[in-house]
Short mmCIF file of C-alpha atoms in Angstrom, two decimals:
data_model
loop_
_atom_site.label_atom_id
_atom_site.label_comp_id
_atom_site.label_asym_id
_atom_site.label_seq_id
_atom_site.Cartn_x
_atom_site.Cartn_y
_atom_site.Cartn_z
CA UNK A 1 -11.20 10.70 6.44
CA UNK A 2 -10.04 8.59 4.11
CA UNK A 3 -10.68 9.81 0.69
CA UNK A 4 -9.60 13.72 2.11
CA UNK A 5 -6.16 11.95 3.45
CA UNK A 6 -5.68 11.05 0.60
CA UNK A 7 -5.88 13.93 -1.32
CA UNK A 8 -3.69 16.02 1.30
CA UNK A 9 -0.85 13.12 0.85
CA UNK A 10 -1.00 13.62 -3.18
CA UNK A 11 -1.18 17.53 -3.03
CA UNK A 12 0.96 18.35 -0.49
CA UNK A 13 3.52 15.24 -0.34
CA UNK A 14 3.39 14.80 -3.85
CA UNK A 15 2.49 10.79 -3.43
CA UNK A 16 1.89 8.94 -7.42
CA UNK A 17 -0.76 6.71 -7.38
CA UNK A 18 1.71 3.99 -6.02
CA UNK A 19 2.37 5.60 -3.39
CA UNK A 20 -1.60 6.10 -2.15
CA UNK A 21 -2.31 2.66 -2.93
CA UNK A 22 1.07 1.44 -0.31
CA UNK A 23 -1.01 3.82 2.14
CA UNK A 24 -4.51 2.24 1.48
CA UNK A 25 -3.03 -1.19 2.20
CA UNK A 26 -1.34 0.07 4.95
CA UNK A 27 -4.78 1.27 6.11
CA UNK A 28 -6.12 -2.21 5.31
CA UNK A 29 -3.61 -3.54 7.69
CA UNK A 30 -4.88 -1.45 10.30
CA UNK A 31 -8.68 -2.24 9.93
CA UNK A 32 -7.92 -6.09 9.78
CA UNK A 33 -5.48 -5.71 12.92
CA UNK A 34 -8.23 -4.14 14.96
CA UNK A 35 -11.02 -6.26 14.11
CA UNK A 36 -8.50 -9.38 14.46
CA UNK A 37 -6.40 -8.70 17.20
CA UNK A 38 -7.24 -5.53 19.52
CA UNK A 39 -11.01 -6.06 19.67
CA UNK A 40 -10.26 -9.41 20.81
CA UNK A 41 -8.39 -8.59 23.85
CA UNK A 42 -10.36 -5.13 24.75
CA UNK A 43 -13.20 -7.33 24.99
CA UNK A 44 -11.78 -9.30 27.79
CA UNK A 45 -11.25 -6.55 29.65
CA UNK A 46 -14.60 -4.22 28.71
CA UNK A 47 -18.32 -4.21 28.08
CA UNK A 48 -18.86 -4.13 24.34
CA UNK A 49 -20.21 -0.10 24.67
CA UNK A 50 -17.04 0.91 26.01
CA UNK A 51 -15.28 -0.41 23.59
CA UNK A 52 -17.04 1.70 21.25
CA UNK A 53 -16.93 4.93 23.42
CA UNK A 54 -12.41 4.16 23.67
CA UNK A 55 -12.27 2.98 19.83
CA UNK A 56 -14.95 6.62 18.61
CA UNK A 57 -12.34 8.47 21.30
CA UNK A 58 -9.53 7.53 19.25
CA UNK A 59 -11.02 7.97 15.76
CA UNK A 60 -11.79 11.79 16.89
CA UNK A 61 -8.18 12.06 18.36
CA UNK A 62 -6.54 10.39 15.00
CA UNK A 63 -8.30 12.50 12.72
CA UNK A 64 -8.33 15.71 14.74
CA UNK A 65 -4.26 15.45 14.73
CA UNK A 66 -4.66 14.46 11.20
CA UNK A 67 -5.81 17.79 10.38
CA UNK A 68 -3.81 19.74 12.66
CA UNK A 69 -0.45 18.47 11.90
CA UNK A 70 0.63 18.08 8.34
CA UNK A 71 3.76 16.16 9.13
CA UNK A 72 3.95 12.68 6.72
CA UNK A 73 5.66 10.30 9.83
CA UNK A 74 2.35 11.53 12.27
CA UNK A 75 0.15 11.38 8.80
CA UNK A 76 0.88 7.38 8.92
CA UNK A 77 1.13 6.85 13.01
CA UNK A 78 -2.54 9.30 12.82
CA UNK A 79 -3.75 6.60 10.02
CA UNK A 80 -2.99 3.26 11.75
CA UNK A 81 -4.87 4.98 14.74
CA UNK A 82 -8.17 5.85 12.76
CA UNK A 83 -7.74 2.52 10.67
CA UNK A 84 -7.87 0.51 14.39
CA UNK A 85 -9.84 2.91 15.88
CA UNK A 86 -12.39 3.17 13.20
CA UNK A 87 -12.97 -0.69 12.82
CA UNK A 88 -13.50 -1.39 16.12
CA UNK A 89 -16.23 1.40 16.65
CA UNK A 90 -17.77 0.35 13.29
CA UNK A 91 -18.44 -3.78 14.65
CA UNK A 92 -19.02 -2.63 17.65
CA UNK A 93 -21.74 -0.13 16.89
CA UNK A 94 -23.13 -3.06 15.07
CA UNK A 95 -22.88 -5.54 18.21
CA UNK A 96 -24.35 -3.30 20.39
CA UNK A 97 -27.17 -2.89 18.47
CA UNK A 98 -27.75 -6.22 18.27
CA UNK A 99 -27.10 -7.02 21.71
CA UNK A 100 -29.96 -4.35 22.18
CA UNK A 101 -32.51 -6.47 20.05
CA UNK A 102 -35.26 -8.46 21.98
CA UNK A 103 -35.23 -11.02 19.81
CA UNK A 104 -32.61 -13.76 20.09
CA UNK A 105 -32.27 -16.72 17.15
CA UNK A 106 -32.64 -19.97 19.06
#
């Protein structure tokens, strides 16, 4: 997703290099906000594995739109969704499987 965003934002939006790097940080922003703040709180409310299942949901959803509408204000709502989205289903892949493991450090 990332890498083909940003090609559409240079090609078809005309963004300088600037411009994609404010948008990379502003991505950065998203994946620290999810790991730090809304994986937190989903976890007091859900089981780890559907976390994941909500957070892959939304990545599909973000970068579906992403693709179908070609409008820069959704572009940047449809990023902060995949950057949240995204992080959360990547750690939480990773808890799950090791939540699956048999073998617990004492």
């Amino acid at each position: 997703y990332l890498p083909v965003i940003l090609v559409l934002l240079g090609t078809q939006f005309g963004y300088s290099s600037f411009k994609l790097g404010i948008f990379n940080g502003y991505m950065g922003i998203g994946f620290a906000f999810g790991l730090v703040a809304v994986l937190p709180l989903l976890l007091k409310r859900y089981k780890i594995e559907k976390v994941v299942v909500i957070s892959l949901v939304i990545t599909f959803l973000s970068q579906f739109f992403s693709s179908v509408i070609h409008n820069q204000i959704f572009l940047w709502i449809f990023g902060m969704s995949y950057a949240i989205g995204v992080e959360i289903a990547f750690s939480g892949m990773f808890t799950s499987f090791s939540n699956a493991s048999p073998v617990r450090p004492s």
